[in-house]
CSV table of C-alpha atoms and ligand atoms in Angstrom, one decimal:
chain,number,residue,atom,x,y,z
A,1,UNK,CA,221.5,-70.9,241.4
A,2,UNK,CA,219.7,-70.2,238.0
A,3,UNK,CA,220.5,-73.3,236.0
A,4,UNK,CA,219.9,-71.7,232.3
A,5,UNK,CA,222.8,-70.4,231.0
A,6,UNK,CA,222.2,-66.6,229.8
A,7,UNK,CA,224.2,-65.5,226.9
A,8,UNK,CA,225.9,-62.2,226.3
A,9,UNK,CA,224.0,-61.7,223.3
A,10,UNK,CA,221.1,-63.6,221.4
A,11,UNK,CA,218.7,-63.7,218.7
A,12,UNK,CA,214.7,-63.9,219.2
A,13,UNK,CA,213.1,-65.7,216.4
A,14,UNK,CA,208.9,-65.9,216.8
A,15,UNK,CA,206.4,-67.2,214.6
A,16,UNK,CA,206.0,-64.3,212.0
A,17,UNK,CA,209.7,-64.9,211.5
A,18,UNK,CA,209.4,-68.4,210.7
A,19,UNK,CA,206.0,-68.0,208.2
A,20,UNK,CA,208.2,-65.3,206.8
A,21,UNK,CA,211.0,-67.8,205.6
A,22,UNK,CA,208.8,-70.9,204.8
A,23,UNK,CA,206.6,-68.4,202.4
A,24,UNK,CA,210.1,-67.3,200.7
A,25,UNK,CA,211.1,-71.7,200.9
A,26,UNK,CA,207.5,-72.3,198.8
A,27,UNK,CA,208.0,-69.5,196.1
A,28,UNK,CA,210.1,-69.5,193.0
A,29,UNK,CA,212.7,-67.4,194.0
A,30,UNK,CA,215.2,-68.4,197.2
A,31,UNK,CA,217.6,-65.7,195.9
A,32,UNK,CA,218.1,-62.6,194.2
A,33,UNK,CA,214.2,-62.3,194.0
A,34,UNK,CA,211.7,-59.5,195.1
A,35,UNK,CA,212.6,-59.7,198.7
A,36,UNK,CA,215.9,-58.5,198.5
A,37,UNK,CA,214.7,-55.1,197.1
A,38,UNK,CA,212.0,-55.3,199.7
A,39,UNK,CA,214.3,-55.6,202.3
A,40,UNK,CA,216.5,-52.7,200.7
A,41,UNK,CA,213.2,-50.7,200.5
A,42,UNK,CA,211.9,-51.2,204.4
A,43,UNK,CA,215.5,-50.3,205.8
A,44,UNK,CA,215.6,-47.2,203.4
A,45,UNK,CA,212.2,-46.4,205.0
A,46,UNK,CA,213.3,-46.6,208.6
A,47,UNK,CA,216.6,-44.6,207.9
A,48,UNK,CA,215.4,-42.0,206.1
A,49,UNK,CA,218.2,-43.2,203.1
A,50,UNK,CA,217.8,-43.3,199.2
A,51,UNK,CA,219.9,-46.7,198.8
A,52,UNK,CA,220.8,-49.6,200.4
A,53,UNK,CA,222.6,-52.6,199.2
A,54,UNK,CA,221.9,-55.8,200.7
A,55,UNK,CA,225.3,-57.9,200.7
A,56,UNK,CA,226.1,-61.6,202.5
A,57,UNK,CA,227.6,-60.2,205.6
A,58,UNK,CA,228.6,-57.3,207.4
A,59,UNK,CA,232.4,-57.9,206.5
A,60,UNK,CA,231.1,-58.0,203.0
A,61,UNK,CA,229.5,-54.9,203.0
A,62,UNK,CA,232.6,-52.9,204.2
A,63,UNK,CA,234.4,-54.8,202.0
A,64,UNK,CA,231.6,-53.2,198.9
A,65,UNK,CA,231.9,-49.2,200.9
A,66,UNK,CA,235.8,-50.3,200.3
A,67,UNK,CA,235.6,-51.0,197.0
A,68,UNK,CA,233.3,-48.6,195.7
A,69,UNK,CA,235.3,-45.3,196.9
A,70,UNK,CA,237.7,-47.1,194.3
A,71,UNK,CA,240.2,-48.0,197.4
A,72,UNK,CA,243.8,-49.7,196.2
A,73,UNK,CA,247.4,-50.3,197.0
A,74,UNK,CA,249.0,-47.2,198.3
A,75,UNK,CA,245.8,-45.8,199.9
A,76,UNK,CA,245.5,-45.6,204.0
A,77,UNK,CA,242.4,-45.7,205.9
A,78,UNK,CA,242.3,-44.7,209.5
A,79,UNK,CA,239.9,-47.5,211.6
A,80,UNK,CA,240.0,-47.2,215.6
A,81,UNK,CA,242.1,-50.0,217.1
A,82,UNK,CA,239.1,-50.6,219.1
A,83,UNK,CA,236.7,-52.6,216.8
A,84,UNK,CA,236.4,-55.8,215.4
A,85,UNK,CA,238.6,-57.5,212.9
A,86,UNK,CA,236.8,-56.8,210.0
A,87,UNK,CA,236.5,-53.6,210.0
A,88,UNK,CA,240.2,-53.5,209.7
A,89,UNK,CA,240.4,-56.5,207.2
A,90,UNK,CA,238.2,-54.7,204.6
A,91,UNK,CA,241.0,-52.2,204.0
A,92,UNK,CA,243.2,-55.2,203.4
A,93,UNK,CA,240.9,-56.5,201.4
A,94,UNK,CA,241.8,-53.6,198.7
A,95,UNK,CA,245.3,-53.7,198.7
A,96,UNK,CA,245.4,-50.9,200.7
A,97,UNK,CA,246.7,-50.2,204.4
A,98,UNK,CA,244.6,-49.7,207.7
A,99,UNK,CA,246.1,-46.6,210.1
A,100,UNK,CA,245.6,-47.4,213.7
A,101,UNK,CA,243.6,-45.1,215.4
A,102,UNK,CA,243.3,-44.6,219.6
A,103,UNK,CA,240.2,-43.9,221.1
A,104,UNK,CA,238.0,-41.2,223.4
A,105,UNK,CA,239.0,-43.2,226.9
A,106,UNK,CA,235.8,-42.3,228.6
A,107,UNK,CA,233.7,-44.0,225.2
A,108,UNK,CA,236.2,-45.9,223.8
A,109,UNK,CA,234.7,-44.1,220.5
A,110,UNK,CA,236.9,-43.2,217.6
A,111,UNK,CA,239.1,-40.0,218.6
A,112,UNK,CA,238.6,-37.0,216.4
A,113,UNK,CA,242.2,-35.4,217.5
A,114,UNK,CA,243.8,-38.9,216.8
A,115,UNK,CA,242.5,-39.1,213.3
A,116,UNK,CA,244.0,-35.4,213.1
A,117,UNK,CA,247.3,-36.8,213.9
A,118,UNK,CA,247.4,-39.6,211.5
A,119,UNK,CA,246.5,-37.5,208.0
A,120,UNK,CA,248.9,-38.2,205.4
A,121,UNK,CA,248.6,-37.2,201.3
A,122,UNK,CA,247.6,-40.7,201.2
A,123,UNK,CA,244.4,-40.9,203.3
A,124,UNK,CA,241.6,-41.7,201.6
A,125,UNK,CA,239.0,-42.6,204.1
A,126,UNK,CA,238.1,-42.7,207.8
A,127,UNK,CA,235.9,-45.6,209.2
A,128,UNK,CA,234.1,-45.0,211.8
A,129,UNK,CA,233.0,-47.5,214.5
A,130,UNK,CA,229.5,-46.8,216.6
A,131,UNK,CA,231.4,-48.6,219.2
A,132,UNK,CA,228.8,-50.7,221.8
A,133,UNK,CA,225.5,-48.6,219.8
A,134,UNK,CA,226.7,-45.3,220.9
A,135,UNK,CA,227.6,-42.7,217.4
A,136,UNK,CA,230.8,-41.4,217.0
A,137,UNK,CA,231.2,-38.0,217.0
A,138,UNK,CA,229.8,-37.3,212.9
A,139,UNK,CA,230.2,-33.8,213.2
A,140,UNK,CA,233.9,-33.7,213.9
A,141,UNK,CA,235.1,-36.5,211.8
A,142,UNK,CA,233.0,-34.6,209.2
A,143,UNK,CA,234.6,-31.3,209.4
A,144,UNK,CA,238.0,-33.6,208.8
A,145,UNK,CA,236.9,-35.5,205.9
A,146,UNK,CA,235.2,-33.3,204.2
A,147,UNK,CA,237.5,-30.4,203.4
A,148,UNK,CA,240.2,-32.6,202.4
A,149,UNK,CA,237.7,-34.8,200.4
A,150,UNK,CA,238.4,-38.4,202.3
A,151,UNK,CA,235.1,-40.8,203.0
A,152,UNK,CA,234.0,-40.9,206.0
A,153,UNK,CA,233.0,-44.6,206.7
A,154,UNK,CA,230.6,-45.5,209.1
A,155,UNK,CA,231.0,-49.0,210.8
A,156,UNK,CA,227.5,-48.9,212.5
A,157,UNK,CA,227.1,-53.1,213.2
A,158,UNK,CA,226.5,-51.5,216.4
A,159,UNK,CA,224.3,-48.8,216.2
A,160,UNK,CA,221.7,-50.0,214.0
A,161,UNK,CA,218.2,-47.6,215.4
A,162,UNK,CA,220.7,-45.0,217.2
A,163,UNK,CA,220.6,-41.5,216.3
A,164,UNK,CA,223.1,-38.1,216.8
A,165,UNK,CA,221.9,-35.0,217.8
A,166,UNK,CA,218.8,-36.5,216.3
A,167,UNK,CA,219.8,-38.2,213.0
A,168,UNK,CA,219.8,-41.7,212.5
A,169,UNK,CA,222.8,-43.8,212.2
A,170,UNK,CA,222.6,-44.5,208.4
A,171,UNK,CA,222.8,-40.8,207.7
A,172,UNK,CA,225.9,-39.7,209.3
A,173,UNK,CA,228.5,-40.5,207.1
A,174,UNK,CA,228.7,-41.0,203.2
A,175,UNK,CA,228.6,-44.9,204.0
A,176,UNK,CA,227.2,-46.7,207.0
A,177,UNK,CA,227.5,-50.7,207.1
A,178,UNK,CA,225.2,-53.0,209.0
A,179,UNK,CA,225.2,-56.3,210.1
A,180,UNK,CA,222.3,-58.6,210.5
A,181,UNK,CA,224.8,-61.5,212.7
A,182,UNK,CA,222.7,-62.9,214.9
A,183,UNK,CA,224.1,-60.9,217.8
A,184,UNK,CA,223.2,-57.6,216.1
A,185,UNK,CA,219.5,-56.1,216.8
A,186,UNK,CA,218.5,-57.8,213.9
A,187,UNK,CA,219.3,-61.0,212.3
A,188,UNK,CA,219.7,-62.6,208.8
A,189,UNK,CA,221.5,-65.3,210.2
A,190,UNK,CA,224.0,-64.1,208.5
A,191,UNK,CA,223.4,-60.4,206.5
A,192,UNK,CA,224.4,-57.1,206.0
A,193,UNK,CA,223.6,-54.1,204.6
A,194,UNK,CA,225.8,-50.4,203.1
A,195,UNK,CA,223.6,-47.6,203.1
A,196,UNK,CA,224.2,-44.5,201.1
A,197,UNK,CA,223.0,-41.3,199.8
A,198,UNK,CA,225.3,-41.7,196.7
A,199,UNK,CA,223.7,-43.7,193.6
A,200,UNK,CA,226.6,-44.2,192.1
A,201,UNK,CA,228.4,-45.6,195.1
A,202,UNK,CA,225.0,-47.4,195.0
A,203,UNK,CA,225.5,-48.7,191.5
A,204,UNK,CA,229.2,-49.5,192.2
A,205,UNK,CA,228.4,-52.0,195.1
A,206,UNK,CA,224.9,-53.6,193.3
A,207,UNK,CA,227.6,-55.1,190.8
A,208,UNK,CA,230.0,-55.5,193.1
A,209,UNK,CA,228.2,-58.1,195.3
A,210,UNK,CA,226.9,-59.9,192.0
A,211,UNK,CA,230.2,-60.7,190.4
A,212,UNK,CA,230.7,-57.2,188.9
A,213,UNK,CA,228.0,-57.9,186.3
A,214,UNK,CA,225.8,-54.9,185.4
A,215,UNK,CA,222.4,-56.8,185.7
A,216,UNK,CA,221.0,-59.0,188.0
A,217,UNK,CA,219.0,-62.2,187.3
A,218,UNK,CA,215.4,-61.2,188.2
A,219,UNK,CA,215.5,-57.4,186.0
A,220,UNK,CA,216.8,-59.8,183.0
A,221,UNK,CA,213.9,-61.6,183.6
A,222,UNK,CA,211.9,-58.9,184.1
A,223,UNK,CA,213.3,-57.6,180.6
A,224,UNK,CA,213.4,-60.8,178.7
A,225,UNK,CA,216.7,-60.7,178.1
A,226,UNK,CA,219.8,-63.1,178.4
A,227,UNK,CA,222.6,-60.5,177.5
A,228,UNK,CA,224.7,-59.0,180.4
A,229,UNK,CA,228.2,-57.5,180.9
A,230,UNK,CA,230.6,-57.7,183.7
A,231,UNK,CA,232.6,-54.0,183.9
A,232,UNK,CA,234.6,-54.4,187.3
A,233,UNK,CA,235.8,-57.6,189.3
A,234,UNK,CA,233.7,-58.6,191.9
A,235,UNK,CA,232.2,-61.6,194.0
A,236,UNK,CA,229.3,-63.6,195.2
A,237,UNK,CA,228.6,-61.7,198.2
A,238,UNK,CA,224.5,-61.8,197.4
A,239,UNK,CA,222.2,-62.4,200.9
A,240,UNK,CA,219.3,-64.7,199.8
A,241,UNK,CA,215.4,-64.2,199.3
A,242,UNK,CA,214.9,-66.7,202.9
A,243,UNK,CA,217.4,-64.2,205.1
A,244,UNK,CA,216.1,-61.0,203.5
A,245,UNK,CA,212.4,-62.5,204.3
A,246,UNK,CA,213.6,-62.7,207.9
A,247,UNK,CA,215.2,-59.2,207.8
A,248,UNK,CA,211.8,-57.8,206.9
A,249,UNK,CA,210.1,-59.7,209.5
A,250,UNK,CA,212.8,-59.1,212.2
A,251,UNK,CA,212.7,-55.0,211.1
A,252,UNK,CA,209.4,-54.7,212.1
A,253,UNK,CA,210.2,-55.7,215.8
A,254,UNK,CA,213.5,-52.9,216.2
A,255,UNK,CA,211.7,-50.1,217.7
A,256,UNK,CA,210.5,-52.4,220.6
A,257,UNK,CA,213.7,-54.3,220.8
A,258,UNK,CA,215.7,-51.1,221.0
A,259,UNK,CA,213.5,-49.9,223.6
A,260,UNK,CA,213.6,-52.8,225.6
A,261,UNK,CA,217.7,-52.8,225.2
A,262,UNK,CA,217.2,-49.2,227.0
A,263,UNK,CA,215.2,-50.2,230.0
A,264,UNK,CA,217.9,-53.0,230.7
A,265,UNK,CA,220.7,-50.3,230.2
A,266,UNK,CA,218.5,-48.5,232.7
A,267,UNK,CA,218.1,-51.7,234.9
A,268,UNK,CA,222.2,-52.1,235.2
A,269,UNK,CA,222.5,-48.4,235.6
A,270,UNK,CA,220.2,-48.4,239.0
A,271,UNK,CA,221.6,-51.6,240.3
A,272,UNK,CA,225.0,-50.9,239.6
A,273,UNK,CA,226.1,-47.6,240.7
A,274,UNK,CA,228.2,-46.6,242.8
A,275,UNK,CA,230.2,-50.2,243.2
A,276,UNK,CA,233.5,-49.0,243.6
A,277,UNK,CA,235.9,-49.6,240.9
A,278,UNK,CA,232.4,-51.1,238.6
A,279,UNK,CA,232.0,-47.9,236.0
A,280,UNK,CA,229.8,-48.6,232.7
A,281,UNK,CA,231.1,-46.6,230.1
A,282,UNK,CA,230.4,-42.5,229.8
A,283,UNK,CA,227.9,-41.9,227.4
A,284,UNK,CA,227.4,-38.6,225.3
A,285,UNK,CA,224.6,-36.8,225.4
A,286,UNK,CA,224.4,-35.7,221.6
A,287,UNK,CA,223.7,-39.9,221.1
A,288,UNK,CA,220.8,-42.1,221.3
A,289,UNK,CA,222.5,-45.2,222.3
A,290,UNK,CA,221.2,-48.7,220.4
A,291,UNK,CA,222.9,-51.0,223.5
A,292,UNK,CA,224.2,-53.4,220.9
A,293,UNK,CA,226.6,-53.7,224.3
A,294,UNK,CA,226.2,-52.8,227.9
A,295,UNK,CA,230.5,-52.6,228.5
A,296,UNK,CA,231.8,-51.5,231.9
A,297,UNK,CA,235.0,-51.2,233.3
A,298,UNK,CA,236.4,-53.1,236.3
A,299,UNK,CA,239.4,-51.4,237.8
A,300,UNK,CA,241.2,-54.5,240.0
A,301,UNK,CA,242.6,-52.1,242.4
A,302,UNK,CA,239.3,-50.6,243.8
A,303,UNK,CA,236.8,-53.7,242.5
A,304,UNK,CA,238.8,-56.2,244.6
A,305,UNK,CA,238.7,-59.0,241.5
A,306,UNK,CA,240.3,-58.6,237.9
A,307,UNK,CA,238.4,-58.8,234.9
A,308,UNK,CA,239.4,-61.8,233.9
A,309,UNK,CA,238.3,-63.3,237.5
A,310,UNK,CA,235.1,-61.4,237.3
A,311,UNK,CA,234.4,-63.0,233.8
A,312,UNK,CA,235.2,-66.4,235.5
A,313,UNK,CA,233.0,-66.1,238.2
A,314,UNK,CA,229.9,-64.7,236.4
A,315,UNK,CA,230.2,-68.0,234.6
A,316,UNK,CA,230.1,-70.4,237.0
A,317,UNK,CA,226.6,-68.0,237.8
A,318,UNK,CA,225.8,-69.4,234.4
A,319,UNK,CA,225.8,-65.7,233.0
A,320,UNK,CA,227.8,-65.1,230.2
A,321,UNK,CA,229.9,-62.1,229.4
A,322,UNK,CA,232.7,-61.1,226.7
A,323,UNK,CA,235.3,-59.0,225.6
A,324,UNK,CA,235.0,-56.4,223.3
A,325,UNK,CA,237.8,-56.1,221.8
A,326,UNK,CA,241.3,-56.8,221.9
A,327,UNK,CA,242.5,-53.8,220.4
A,328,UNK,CA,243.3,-54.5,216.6
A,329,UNK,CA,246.9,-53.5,216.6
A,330,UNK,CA,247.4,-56.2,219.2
A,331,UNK,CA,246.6,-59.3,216.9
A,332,UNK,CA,249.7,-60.8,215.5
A,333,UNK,CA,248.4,-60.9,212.0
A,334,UNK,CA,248.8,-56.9,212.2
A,335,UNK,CA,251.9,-56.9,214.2
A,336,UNK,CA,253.7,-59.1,212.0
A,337,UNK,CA,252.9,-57.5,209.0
A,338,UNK,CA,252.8,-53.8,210.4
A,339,UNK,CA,255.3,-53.9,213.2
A,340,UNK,CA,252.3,-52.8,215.7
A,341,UNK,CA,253.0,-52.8,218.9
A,342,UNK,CA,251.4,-52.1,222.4
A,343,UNK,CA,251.9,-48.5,223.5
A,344,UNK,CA,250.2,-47.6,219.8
A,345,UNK,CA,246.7,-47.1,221.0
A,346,UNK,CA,247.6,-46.3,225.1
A,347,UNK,CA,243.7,-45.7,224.6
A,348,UNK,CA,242.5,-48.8,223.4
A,349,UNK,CA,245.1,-50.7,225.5
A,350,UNK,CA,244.4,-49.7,229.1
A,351,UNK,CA,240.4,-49.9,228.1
A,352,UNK,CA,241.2,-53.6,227.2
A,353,UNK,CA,242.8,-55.1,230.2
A,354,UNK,CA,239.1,-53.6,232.0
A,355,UNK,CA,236.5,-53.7,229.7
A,356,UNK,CA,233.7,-56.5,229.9
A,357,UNK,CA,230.5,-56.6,228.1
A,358,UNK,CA,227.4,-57.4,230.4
A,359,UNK,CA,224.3,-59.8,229.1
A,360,UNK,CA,222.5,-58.1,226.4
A,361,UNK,CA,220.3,-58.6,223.8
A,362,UNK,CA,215.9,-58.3,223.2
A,363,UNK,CA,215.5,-62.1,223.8
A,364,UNK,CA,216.7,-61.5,227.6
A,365,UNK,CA,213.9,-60.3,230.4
A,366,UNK,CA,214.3,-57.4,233.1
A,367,UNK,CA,214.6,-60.2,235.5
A,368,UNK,CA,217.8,-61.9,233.7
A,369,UNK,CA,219.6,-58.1,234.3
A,370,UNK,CA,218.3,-58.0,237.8
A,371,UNK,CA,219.9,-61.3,238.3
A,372,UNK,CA,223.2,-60.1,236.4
A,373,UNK,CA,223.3,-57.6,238.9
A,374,UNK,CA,222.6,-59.3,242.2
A,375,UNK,CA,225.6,-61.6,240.9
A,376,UNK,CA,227.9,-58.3,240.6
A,377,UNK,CA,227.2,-56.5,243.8
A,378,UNK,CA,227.6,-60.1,245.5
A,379,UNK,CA,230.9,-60.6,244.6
A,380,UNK,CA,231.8,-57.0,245.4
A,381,UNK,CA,230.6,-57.5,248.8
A,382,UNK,CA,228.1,-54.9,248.1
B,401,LIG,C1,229.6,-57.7,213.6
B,401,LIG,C2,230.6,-56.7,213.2
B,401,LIG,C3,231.2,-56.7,211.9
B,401,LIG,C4,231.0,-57.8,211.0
B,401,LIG,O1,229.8,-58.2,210.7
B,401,LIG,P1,229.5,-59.7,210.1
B,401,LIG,O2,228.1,-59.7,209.7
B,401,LIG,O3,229.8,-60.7,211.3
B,401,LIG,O4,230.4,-60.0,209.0
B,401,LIG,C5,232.0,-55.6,211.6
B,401,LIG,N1,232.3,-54.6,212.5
B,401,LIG,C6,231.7,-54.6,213.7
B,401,LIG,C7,232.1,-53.5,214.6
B,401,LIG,C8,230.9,-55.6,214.1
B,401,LIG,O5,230.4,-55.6,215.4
């Protein structure tokens, strides 16, 4: 047996990386200095976007895309059940109150039809999640929000590189978040990022991160001036010069990483087919999947093992897997405060008692998947 344990996800940190942050460590500026904007400048490149906003975390920077659509008490959003925490949270955040959305069952990707459904006069937004790297479905959510004038939100912490009917995540929607967590395809140790067309949603979330002053340190510098105004209430949700340093240096490696994610997609794929009752999830073929996650689904009754025992006895292999997610609705913060119960999401629900999310992540080799799947067909007598 393989004695080093193999994460479900990991960061890969090399040398550049690290000359990258010392360089930042021996300058005059650890934050709020020129390679914030550099990092906002290299990620507008690769996108193809006019703006991004560099913020402390992905929660922060849906909590910004919340706050700059001018979000507040009495508002709804719709968010898929299936996603984490915080993209539900950020509605919360405002005052306002997250709608509970089911899923596609084949992609477990928000359902166009179930956002239909839940419209009321109070909508204001839709948020998106590119659920396991894979895109939602832009053009249909698009044709919703647009002619009644809602957002359209996109939660892309998983999709950072993918791309619909060839357009990069970034440019779907009229706000697409990022996060640089060290799970993600890039890290920041912690970061993230809102991307936009808009420049005044731009502008909103600029002060918005930085207290809800106007101007920020360096351009007062840069102007000799001391005066500044705070218009809006906002917080300290600023990602340093040392993690946008890294970001720059970890950018430069996505292509590559991306494309290495695919040929262990492609790895499982061959060695995992046709296990009965072992089924990755369905994939559409307008999107260029990222493979944040490689998620299958393990149906007990044909598989032989549960999830849950499957999950056990991968670790004892020393490979680690995880759940993604327990469907929002389900956590009691929600259910105590919104009465959500199961039979909401029937969707999300039966997805969760299957789902499990295989080893995955640039820092793991061809062989490492190989092994992953030996492990699977062995216990499936395969
Ligand atoms: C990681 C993640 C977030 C939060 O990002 P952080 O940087 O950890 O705050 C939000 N939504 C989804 C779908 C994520 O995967």
């Amino acid at each position: 047996m393989n004695s080093d344990f193999l994460p479900y996800a990991r960061q890969l940190i090399d040398d550049d990386d690290v000359d990258a942050v010392l360089n930042v460590l021996r300058s005059a500026w650890l934050t709020t200095g020129p390679s914030v904007s550099q990092f906002e400048q290299r990620v507008c490149e690769y996108l193809g976007v006019p703006h991004a906003v560099a913020v402390s975390s992905g929660t922060a920077a849906l909590h910004a895309a919340m706050s700059a659509i001018g979000l507040g008490s009495g508002d709804e959003v719709i968010v898929p059940s299936m996603t984490f925490v915080a993209s539900v949270n950020c509605v919360m955040y405002q005052g306002a109150r997250p709608v509970f959305s089911d899923v596609d069952p084949d992609t477990l990707l928000i359902s166009p039809q179930s956002v239909r459904n839940l419209l009321t006069p109070r909508t204001k937004a839709v948020i998106a999640v590119d659920y396991a790297g894979q895109t939602a479905d832009y053009d249909a959510l698009l044709e919703i929000t647009k002619s009644r004038g809602l957002t359209l939100i996109a939660d892309a912490c998983h999709s950072l590189g993918a791309s619909y009917k060839g357009r990069k995540a970034g440019t779907l929607a009229n706000l697409t978040v990022f996060s640089f967590h060290p799970v993600k395809h890039i890290t920041t140790a912690e970061g993230g990022m809102v991307v936009t067309q808009d420049p005044g949603l731009a502008i909103r979330m600029r002060a918005f991160r930085n207290h809800g002053i106007t101007t920020e340190v360096l351009d007062r510098e840069r102007l000799g001036t001391w005066y500044y105004e705070m218009w809006d209430l906002g917080f300290n949700y600023r990602l340093s010069d040392l993690q946008c340093a890294l970001g720059i240096s970890q950018l430069k490696k996505l292509d590559v990483w991306i494309a290495h994610r695919r040929d262990i997609a492609r790895t499982y794929d061959d060695a995992l087919h046709r296990i009965p009752g072992f089924e990755p999830l369905k994939r559409a073929s307008s999107s260029e999947h990222a493979f944040h996650l490689y998620v299958v689904r393990v149906r007990a009754g044909q598989y032989g093992m549960t999830r849950d025992d499957l999950y056990r006895q991968l670790r004892t292999q020393n490979i680690g897997t995880n759940v993604h997610y327990i469907p929002a609705h389900l956590h009691p913060y929600y259910r105590n405060r919104f009465s959500t119960a199961p039979g909401l999401c029937p969707n999300a629900e039966m997805a969760y008692s299957e789902i499990l999310s295989l080893p995955m992540s640039h820092a793991m080799s061809l062989s490492d998947a190989k092994r992953v799947a030996g492990a699977i067909r062995e216990l499936a007598g395969c």
